[in-house]
PDB file of C-alpha atoms in Angstrom:
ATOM      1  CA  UNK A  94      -0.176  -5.563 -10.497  1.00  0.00           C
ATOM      2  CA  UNK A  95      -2.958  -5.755 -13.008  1.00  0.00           C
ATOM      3  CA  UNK A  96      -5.707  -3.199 -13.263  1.00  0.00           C
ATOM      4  CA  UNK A  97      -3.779  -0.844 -11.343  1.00  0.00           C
ATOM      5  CA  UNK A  98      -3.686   2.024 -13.280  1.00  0.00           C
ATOM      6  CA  UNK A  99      -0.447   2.238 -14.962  1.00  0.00           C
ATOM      7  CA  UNK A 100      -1.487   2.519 -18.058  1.00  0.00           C
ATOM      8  CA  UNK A 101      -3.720   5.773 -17.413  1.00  0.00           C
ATOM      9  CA  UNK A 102      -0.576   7.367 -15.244  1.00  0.00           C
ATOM     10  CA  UNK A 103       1.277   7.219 -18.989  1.00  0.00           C
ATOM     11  CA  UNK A 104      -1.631   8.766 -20.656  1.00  0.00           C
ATOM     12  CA  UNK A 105      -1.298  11.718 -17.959  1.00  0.00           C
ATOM     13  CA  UNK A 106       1.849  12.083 -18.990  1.00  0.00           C
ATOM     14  CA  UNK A 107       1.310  12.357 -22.487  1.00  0.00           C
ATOM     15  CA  UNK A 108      -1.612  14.507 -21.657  1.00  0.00           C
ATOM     16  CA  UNK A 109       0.259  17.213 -19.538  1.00  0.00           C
ATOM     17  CA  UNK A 110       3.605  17.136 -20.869  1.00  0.00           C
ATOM     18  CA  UNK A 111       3.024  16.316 -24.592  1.00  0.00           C
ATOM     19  CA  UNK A 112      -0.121  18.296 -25.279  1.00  0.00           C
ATOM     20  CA  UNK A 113      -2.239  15.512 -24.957  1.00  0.00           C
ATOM     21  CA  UNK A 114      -3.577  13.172 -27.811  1.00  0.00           C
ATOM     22  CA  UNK A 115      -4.216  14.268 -31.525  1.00  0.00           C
ATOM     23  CA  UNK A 116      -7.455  14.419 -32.756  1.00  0.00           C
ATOM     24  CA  UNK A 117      -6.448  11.386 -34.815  1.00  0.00           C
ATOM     25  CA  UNK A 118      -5.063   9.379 -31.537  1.00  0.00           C
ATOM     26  CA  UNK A 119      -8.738  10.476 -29.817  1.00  0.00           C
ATOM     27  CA  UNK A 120     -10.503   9.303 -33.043  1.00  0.00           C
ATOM     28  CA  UNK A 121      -8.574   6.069 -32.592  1.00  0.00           C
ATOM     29  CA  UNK A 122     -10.102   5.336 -28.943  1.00  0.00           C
ATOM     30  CA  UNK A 123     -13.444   5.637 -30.728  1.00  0.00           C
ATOM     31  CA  UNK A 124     -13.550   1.405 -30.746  1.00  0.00           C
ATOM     32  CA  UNK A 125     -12.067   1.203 -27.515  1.00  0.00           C
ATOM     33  CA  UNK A 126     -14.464   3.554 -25.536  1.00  0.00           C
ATOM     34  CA  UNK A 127     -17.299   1.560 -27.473  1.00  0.00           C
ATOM     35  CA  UNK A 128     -15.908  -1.690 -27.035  1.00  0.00           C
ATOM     36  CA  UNK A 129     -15.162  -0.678 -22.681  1.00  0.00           C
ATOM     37  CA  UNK A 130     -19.330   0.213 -22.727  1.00  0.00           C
ATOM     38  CA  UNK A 131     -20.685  -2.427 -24.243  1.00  0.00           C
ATOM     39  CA  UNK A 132     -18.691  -5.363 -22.427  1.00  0.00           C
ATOM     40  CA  UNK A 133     -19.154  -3.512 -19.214  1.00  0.00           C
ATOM     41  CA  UNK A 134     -23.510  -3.406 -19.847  1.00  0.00           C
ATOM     42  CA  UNK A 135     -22.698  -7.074 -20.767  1.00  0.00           C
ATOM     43  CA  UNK A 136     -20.508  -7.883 -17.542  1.00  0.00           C
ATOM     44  CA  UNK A 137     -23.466  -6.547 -15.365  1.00  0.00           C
ATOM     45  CA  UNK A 138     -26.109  -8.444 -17.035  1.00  0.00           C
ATOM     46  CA  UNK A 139     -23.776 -11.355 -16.937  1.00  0.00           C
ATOM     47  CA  UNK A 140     -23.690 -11.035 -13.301  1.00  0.00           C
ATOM     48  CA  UNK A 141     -27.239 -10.471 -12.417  1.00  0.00           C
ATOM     49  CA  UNK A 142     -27.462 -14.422 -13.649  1.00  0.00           C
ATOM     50  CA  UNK A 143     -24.511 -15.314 -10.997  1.00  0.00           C
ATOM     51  CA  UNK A 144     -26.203 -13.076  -7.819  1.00  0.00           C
ATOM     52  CA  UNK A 145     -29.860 -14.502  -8.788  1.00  0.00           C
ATOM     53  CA  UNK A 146     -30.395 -10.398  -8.829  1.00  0.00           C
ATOM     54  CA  UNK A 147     -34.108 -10.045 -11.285  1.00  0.00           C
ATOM     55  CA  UNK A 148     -34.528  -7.167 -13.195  1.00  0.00           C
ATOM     56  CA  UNK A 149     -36.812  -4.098 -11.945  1.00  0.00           C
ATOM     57  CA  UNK A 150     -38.597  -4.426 -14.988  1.00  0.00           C
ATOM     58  CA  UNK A 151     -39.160  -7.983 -16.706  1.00  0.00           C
ATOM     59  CA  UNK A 152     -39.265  -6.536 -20.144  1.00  0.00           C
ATOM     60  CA  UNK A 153     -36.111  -5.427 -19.453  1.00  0.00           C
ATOM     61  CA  UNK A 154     -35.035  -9.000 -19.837  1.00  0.00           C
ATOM     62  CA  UNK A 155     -36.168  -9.090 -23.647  1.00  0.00           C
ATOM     63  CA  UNK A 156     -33.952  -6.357 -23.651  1.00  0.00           C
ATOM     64  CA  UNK A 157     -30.714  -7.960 -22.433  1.00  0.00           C
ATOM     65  CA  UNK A 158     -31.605 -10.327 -25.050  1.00  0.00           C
ATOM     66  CA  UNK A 159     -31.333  -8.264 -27.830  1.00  0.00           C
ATOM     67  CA  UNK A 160     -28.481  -6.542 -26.214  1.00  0.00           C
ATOM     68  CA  UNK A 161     -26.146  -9.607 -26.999  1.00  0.00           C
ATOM     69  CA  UNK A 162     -27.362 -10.307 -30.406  1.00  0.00           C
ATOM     70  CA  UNK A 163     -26.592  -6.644 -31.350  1.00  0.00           C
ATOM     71  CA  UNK A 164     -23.194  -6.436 -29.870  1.00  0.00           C
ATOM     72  CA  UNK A 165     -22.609  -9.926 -31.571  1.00  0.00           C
ATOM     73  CA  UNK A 166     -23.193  -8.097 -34.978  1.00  0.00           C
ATOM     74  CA  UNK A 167     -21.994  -5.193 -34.275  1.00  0.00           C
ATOM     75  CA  UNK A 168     -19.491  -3.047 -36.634  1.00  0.00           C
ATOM     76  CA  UNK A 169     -16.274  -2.019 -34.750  1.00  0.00           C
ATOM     77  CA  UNK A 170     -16.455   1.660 -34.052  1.00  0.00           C
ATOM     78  CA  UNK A 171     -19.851   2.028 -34.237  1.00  0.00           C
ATOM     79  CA  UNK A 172     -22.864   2.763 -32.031  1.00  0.00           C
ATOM     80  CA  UNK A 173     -26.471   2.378 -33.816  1.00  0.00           C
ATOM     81  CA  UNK A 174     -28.989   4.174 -32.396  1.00  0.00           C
ATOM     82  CA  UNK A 175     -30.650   0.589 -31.850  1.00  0.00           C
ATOM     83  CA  UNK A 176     -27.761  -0.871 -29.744  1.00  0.00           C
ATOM     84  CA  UNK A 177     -27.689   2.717 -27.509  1.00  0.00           C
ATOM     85  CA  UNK A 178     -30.864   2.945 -26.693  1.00  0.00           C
ATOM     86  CA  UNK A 179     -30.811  -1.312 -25.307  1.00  0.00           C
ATOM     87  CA  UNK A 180     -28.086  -0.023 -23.697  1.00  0.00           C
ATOM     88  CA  UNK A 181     -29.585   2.634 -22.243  1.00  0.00           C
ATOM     89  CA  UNK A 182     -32.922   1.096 -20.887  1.00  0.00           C
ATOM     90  CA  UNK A 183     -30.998  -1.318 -19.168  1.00  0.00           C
ATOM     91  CA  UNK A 184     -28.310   0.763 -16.815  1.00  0.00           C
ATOM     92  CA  UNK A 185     -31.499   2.639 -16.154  1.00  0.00           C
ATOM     93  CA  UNK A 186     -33.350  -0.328 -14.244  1.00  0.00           C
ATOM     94  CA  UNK A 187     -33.160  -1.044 -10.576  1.00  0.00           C
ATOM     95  CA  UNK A 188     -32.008  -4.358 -10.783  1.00  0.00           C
ATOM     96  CA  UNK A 189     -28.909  -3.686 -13.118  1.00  0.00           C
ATOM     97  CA  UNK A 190     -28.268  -0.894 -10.657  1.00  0.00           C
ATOM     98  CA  UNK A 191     -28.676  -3.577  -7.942  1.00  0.00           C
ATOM     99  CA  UNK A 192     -26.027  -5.651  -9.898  1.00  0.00           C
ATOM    100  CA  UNK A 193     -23.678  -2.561  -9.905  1.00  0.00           C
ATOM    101  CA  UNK A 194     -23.547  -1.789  -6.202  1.00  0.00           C
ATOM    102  CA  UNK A 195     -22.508  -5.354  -6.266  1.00  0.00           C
ATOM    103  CA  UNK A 196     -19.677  -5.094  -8.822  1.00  0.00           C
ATOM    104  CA  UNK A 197     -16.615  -5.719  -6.196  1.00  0.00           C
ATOM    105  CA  UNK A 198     -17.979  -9.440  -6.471  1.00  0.00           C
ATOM    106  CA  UNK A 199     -17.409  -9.710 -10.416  1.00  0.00           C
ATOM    107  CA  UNK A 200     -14.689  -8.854 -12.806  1.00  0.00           C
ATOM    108  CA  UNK A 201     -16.126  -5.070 -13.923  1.00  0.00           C
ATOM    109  CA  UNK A 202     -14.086  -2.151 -15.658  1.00  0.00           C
ATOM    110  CA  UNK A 203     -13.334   0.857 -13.008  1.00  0.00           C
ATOM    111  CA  UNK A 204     -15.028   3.065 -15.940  1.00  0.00           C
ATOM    112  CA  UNK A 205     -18.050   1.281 -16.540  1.00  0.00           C
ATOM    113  CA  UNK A 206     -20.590   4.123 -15.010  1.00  0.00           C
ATOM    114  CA  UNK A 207     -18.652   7.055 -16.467  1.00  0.00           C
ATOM    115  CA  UNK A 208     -19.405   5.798 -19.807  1.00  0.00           C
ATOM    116  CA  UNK A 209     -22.741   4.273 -19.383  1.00  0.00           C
ATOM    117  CA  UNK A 210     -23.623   7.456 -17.693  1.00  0.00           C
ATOM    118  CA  UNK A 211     -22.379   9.435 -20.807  1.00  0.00           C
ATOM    119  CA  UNK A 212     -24.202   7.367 -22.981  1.00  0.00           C
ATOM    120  CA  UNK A 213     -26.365  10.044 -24.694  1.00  0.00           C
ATOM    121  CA  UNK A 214     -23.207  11.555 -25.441  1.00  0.00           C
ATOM    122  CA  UNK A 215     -20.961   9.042 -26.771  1.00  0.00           C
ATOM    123  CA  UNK A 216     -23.495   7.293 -28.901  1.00  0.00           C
ATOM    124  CA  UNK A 217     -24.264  10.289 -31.281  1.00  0.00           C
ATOM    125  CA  UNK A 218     -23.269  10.754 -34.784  1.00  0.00           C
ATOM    126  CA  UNK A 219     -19.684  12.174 -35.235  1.00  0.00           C
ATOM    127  CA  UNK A 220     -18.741  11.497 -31.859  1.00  0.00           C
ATOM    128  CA  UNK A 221     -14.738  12.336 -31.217  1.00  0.00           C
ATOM    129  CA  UNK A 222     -13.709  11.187 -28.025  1.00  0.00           C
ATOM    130  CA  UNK A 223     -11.987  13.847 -25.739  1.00  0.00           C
ATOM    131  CA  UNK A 224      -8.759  13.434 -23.972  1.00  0.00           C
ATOM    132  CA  UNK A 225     -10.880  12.652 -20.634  1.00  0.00           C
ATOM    133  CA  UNK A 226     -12.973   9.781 -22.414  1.00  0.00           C
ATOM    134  CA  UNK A 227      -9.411   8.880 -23.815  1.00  0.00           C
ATOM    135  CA  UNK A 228      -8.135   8.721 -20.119  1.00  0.00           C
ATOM    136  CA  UNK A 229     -10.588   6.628 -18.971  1.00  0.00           C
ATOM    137  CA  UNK A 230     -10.293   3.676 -21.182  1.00  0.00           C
ATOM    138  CA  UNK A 231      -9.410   0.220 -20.336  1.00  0.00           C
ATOM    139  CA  UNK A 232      -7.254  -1.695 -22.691  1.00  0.00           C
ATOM    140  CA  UNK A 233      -5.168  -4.585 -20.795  1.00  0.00           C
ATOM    141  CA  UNK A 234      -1.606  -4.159 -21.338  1.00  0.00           C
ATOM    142  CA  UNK A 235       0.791  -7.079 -22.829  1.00  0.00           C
ATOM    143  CA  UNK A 236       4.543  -6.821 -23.081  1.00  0.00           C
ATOM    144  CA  UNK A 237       6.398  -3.084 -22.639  1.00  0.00           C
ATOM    145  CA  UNK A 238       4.948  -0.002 -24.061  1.00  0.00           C
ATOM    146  CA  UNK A 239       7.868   2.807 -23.777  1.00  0.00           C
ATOM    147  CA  UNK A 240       6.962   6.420 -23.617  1.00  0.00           C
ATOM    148  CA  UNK A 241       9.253   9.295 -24.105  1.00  0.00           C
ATOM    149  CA  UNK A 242       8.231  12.973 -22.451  1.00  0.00           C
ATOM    150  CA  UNK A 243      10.379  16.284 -21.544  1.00  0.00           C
ATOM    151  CA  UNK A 244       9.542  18.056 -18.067  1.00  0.00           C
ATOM    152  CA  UNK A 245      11.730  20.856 -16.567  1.00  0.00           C
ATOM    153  CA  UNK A 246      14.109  20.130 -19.133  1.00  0.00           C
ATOM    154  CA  UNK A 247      14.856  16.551 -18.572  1.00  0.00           C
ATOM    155  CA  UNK A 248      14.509  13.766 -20.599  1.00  0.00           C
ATOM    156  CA  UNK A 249      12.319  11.143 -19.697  1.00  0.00           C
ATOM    157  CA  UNK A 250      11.605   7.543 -21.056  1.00  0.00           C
ATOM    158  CA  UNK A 251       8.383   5.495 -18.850  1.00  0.00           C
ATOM    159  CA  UNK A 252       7.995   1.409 -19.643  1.00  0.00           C
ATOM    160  CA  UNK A 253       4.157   0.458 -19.120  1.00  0.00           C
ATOM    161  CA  UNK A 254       4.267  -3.068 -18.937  1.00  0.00           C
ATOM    162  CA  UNK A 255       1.596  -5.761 -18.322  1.00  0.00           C
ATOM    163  CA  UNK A 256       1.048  -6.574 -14.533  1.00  0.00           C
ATOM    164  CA  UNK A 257      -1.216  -9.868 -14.605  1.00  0.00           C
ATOM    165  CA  UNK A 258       0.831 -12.259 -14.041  1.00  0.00           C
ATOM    166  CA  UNK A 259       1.206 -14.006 -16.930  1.00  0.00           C
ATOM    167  CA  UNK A 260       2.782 -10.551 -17.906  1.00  0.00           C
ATOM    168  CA  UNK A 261       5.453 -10.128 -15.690  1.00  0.00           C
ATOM    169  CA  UNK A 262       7.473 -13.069 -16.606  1.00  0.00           C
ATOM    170  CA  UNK A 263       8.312 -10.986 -19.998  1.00  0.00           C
ATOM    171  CA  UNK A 264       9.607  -7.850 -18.265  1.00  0.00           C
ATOM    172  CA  UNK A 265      11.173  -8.727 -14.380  1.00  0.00           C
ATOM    173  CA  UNK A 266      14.560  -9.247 -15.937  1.00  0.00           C
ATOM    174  CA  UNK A 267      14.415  -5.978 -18.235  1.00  0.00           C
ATOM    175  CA  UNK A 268      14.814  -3.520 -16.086  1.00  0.00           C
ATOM    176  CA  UNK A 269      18.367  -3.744 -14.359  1.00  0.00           C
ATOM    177  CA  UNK A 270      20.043  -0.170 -14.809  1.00  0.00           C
ATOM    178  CA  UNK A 271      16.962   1.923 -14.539  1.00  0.00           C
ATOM    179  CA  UNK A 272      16.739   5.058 -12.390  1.00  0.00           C
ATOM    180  CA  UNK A 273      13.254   4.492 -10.553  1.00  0.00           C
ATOM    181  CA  UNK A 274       9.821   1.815 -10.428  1.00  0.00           C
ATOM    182  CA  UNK A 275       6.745   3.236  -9.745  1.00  0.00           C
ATOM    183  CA  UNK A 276       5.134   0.736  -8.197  1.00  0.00           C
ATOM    184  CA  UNK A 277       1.016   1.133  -8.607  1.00  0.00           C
ATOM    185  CA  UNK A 278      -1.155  -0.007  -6.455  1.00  0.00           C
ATOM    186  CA  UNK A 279      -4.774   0.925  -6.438  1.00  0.00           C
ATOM    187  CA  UNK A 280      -6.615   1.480  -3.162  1.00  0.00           C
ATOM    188  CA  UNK A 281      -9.396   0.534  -4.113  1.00  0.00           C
ATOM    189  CA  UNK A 282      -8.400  -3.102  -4.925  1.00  0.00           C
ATOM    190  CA  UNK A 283      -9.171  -3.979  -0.965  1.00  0.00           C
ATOM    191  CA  UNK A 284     -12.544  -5.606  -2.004  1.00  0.00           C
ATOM    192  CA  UNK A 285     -11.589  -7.408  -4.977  1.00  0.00           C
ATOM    193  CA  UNK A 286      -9.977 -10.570  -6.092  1.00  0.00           C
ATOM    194  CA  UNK A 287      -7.428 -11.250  -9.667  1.00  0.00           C
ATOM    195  CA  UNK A 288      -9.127 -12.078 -13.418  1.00  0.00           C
ATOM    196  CA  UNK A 289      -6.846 -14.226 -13.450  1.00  0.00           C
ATOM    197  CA  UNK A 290      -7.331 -15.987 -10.031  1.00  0.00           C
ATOM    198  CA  UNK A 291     -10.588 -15.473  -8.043  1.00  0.00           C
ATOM    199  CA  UNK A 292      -9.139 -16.664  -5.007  1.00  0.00           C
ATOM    200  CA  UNK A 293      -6.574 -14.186  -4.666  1.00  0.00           C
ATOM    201  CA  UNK A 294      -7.196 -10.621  -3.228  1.00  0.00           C
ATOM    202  CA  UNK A 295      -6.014  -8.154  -5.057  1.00  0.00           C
ATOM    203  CA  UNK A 296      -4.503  -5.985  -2.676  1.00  0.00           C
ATOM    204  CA  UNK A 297      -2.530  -9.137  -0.978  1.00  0.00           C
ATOM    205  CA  UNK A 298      -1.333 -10.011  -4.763  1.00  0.00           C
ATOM    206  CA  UNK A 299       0.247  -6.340  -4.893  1.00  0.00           C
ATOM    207  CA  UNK A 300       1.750  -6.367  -1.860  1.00  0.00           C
ATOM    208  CA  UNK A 301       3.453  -9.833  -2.333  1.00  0.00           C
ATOM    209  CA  UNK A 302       4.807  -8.050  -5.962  1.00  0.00           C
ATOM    210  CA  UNK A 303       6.034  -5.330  -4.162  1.00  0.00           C
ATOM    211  CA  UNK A 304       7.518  -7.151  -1.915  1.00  0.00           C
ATOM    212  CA  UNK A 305       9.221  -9.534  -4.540  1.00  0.00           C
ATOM    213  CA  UNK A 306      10.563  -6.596  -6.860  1.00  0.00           C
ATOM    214  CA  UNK A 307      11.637  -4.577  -3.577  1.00  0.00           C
ATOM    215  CA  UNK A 308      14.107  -7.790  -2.570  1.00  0.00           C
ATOM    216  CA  UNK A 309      14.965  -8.628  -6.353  1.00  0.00           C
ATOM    217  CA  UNK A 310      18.605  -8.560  -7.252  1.00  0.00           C
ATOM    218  CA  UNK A 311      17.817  -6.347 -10.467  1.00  0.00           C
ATOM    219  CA  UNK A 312      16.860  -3.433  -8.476  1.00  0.00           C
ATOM    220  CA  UNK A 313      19.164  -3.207  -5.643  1.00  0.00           C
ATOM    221  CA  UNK A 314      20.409   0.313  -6.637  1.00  0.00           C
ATOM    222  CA  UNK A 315      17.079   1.233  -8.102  1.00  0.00           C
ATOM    223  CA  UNK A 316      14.702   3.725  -6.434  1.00  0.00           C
ATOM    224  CA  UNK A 317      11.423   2.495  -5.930  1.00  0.00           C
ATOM    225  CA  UNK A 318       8.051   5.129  -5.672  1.00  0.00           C
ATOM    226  CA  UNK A 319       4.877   3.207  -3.740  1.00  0.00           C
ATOM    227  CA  UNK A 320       1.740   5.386  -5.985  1.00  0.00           C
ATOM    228  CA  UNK A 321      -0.797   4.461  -4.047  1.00  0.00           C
ATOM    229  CA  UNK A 322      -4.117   5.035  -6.906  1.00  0.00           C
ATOM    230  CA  UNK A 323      -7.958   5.441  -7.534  1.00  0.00           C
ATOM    231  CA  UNK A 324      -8.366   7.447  -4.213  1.00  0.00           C
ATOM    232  CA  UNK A 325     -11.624   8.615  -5.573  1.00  0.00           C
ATOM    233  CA  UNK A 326     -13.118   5.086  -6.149  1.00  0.00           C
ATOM    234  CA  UNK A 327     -11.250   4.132  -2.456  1.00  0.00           C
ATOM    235  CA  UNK A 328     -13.269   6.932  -1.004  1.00  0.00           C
ATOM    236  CA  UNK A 329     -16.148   6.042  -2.597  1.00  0.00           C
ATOM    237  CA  UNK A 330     -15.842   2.595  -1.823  1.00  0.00           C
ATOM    238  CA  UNK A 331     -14.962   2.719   1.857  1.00  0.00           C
ATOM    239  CA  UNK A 332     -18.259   4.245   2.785  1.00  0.00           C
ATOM    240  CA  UNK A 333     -19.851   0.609   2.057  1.00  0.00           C
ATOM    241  CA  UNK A 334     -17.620  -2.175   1.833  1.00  0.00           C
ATOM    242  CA  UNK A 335     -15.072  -2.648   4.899  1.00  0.00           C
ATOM    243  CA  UNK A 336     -11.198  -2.705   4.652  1.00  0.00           C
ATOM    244  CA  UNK A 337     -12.027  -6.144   7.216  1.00  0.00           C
ATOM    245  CA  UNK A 338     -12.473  -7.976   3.730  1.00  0.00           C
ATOM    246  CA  UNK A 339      -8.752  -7.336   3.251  1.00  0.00           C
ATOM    247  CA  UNK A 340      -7.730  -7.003   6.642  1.00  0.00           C
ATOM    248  CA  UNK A 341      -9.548  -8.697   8.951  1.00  0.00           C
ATOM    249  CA  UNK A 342      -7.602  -7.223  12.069  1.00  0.00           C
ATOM    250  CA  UNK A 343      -8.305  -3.776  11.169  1.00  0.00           C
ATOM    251  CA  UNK A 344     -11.049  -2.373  13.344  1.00  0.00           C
TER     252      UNK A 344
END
């Protein structure tokens, strides 16, 4: 399903079987690790409007202001010193933090505080991403993206394709022949409903997919792997918001 995290299991690939990304590819992710911090700052100031959540500082507010006037005008690629340290001021204040605790009940990318955390960093001159920063991007997937990597000798060709679900439509019927699916699911998905439809919960959609491509004629002789992903945001996660949301019999 979407926002899974298929896309970064094919990075990993590239990054421990095919000595990782040039320093050309990294330079490339420059606009997209920009692009990831500045619409996540804007998602969570978005939100505080939607959860009535005020900020801990009301000049803050002047600053959120500014904030979407200088990523309107804003040169692809770049950070100014100007737009960082907006930015900045704001992920510091209590009420944006407020508005992040709260993130499960708005549409927010999974890497929004390791970037906005590593803002000092990744808004200086000559920044160069690095394969980690690379890793962590966010860039939703349409269509099939094929990768080809060698392990132990063996040949090995990975389809990424796009799992919202005006996605799948495009690649359901592709795949007759192929060896194995891994099937992605993200843990920590329990607490959070589709983009695409906010009254569906994420974890239900994925296990109505899996269910679907597990019964599909296409795969009959296909082996299918469950990856269950984002343990570390599941563990994180579980400490304050309760599987009940998903599963209201679990106790």
């Amino acid at each position: 399903a979407g926002e899974s995290g298929k896309s970064t299991i094919v990075k990993q690939m590239k990054i421990i079987h095919e000595d990782g990304y040039s320093e050309e590819e990294c330079k490339q992710y420059k606009v997209v690790v920009y692009s990831n911090t500045i619409q996540s700052i804007i998602a969570i100031i978005r939100a505080m409007g939607r959860l009535k959540i005020d900020f801990g500082d009301p000049v803050r507010a002047d600053d959120a202001r500014q904030l979407f006037v200088l990523a309107g005008t804003a040169e692809e690629g770049v950070m100014t010193s100007e737009l960082a340290g907006v930015i900045r001021r704001l992920w510091r204040d209590n009420g944006v933090q407020s508005c992040f605790a709260r993130s499960r009940e708005y549409q927010l990318n999974d890497s929004a505080s390791y970037y906005l955390n590593d803002l000092e960093r990744i808004s200086q001159q000559g920044y160069m991403p690095t394969q980690q920063d690379v890793l962590r991007t966010r860039v939703k997937t349409t269509g099939i993206v094929e990768t080809h990597f060698t392990f132990k000798e063996l040949y090995f060709k990975m389809f990424d394709v796009g799992g919202q679900r005006s996605e799948r439509k495009k690649w359901i019927h592709c795949f007759e022949g192929v060896t194995a699916i891994i099937f992605c699911v993200a843990l920590s998905d329990y607490d959070l409903v589709l983009a695409e439809d906010e009254e569906m919960n994420r974890m239900h959609e994925s296990m109505k997919l899996f269910d679907s491509i597990c019964n599909n004629k296409w795969f009959t002789d296909t082996s299918i792997i469950l990856f269950l992903n984002k343990k570390d945001l599941f563990e994180e996660k579980i400490k304050k918001s309760p599987l009940t949301i998903c599963y209201p019999e679990y106790s």
